[in-house]
Short mmCIF file of C-alpha atoms in Angstrom, two decimals:
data_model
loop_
_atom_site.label_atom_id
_atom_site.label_comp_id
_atom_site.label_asym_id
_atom_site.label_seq_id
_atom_site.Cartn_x
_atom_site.Cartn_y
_atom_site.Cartn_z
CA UNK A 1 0.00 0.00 0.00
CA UNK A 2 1.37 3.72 -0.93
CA UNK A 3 1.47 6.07 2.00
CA UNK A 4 -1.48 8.11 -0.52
CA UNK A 5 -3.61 5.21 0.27
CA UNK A 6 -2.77 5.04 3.22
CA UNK A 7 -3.59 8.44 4.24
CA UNK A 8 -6.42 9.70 1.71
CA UNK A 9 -9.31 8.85 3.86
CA UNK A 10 -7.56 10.81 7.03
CA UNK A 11 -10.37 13.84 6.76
CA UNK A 12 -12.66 11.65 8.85
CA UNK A 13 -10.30 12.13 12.07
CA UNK A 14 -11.44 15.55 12.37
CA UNK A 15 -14.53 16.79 13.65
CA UNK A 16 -14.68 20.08 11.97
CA UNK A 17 -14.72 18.88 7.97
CA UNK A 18 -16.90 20.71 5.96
CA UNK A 19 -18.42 19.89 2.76
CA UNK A 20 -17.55 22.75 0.00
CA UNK A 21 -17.10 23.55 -3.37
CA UNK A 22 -14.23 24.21 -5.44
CA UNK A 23 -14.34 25.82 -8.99
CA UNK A 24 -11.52 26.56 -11.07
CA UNK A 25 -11.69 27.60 -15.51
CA UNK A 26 -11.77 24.01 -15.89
CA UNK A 27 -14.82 23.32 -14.34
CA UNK A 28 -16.54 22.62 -10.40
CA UNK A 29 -15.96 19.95 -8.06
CA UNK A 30 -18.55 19.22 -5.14
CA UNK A 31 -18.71 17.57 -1.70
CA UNK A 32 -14.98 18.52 -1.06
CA UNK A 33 -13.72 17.49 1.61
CA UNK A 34 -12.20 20.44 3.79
CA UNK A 35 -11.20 22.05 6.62
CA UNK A 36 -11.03 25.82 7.60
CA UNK A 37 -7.92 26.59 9.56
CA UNK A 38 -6.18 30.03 10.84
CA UNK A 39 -3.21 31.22 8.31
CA UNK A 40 -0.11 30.24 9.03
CA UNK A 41 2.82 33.11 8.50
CA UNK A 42 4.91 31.16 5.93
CA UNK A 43 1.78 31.05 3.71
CA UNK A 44 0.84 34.65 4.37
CA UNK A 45 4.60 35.27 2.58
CA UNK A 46 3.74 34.00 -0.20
CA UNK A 47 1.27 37.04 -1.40
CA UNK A 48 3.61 39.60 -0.80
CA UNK A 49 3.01 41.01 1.96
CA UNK A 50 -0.32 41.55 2.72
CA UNK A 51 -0.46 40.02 6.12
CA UNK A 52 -1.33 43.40 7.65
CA UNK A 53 -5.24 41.86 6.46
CA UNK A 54 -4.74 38.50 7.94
CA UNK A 55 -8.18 38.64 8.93
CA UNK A 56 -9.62 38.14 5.15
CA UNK A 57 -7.14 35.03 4.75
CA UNK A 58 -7.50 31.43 5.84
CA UNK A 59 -6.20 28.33 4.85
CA UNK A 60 -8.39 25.26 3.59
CA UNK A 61 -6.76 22.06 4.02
CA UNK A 62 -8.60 20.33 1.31
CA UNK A 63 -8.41 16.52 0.71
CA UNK A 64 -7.58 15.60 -2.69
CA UNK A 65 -9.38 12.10 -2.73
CA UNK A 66 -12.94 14.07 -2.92
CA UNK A 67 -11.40 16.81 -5.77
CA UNK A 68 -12.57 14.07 -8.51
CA UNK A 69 -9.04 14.37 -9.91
CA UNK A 70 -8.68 18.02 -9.78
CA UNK A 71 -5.39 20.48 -8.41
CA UNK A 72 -6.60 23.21 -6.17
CA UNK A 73 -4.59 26.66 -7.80
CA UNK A 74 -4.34 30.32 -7.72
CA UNK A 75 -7.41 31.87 -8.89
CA UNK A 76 -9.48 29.05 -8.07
CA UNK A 77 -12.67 29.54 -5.54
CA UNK A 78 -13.69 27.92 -2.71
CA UNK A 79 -17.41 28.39 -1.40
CA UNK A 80 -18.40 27.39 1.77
CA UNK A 81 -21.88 25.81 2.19
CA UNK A 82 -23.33 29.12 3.67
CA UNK A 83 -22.10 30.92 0.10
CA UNK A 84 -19.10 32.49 1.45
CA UNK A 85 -16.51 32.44 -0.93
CA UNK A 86 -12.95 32.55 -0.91
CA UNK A 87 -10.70 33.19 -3.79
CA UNK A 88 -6.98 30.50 -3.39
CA UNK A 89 -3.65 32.91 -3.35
CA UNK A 90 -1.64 30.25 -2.54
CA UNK A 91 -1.22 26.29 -2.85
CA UNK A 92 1.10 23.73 -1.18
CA UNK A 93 0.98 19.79 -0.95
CA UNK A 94 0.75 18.09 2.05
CA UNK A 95 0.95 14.10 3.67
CA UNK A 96 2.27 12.67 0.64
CA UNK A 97 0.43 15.05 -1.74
CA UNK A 98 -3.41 13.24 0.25
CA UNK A 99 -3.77 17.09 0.92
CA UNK A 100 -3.74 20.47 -0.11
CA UNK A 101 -3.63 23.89 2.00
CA UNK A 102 -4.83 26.49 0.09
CA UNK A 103 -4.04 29.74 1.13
CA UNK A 104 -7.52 31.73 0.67
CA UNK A 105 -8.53 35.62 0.77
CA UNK A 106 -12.52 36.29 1.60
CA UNK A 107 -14.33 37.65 -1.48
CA UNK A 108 -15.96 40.94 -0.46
CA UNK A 109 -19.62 40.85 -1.79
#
């Protein structure tokens, strides 16, 4: 067994996953898996700068086993199930690539 299989399934240790959406150009994926955390200041570096506003950014940790096969990326959006959404500045793999935290900013409506 690869350490991806191994892993994939590990959203359902946490209490707080969330089912939410993630669109990108190349189309919509539904039922993610994810999981709303607080920034962390190596990903705030990553947009130049703009951690003065950490308030508007979070980080998803989204679990690629329910992205039916797609890459979270810049530009890409992330709507919660209450129709917040949140636009991805930044994207790094995690556990053997199972996850991805995606850096997000709050789109003002």
């Amino acid at each position: 067994m690869s350490y991806y299989d191994a892993l994939k399934e590990n959203w359902r240790a946490f209490g707080d996953i969330e089912q939410v959406t993630y669109a990108d150009a190349a189309g919509e994926a539904s039922d993610v898996k994810a999981r709303l955390i607080e920034p962390d200041q190596k990903m705030l570096s990553k947009v130049g700068g703009l951690a003065a506003f950490q308030g508007d950014y979070a980080t998803f940790i989204v679990w690629d086993v329910s992205l039916s096969g797609k890459k979270p990326a810049g530009g890409g959006v992330i709507t919660q199930a209450d129709g917040v959404k949140w636009t991805v500045q930044a994207v790094e793999g995690a556990q053997w690539k199972t996850q991805w935290h995606c850096l997000c900013i709050r789109q003002v409506t």
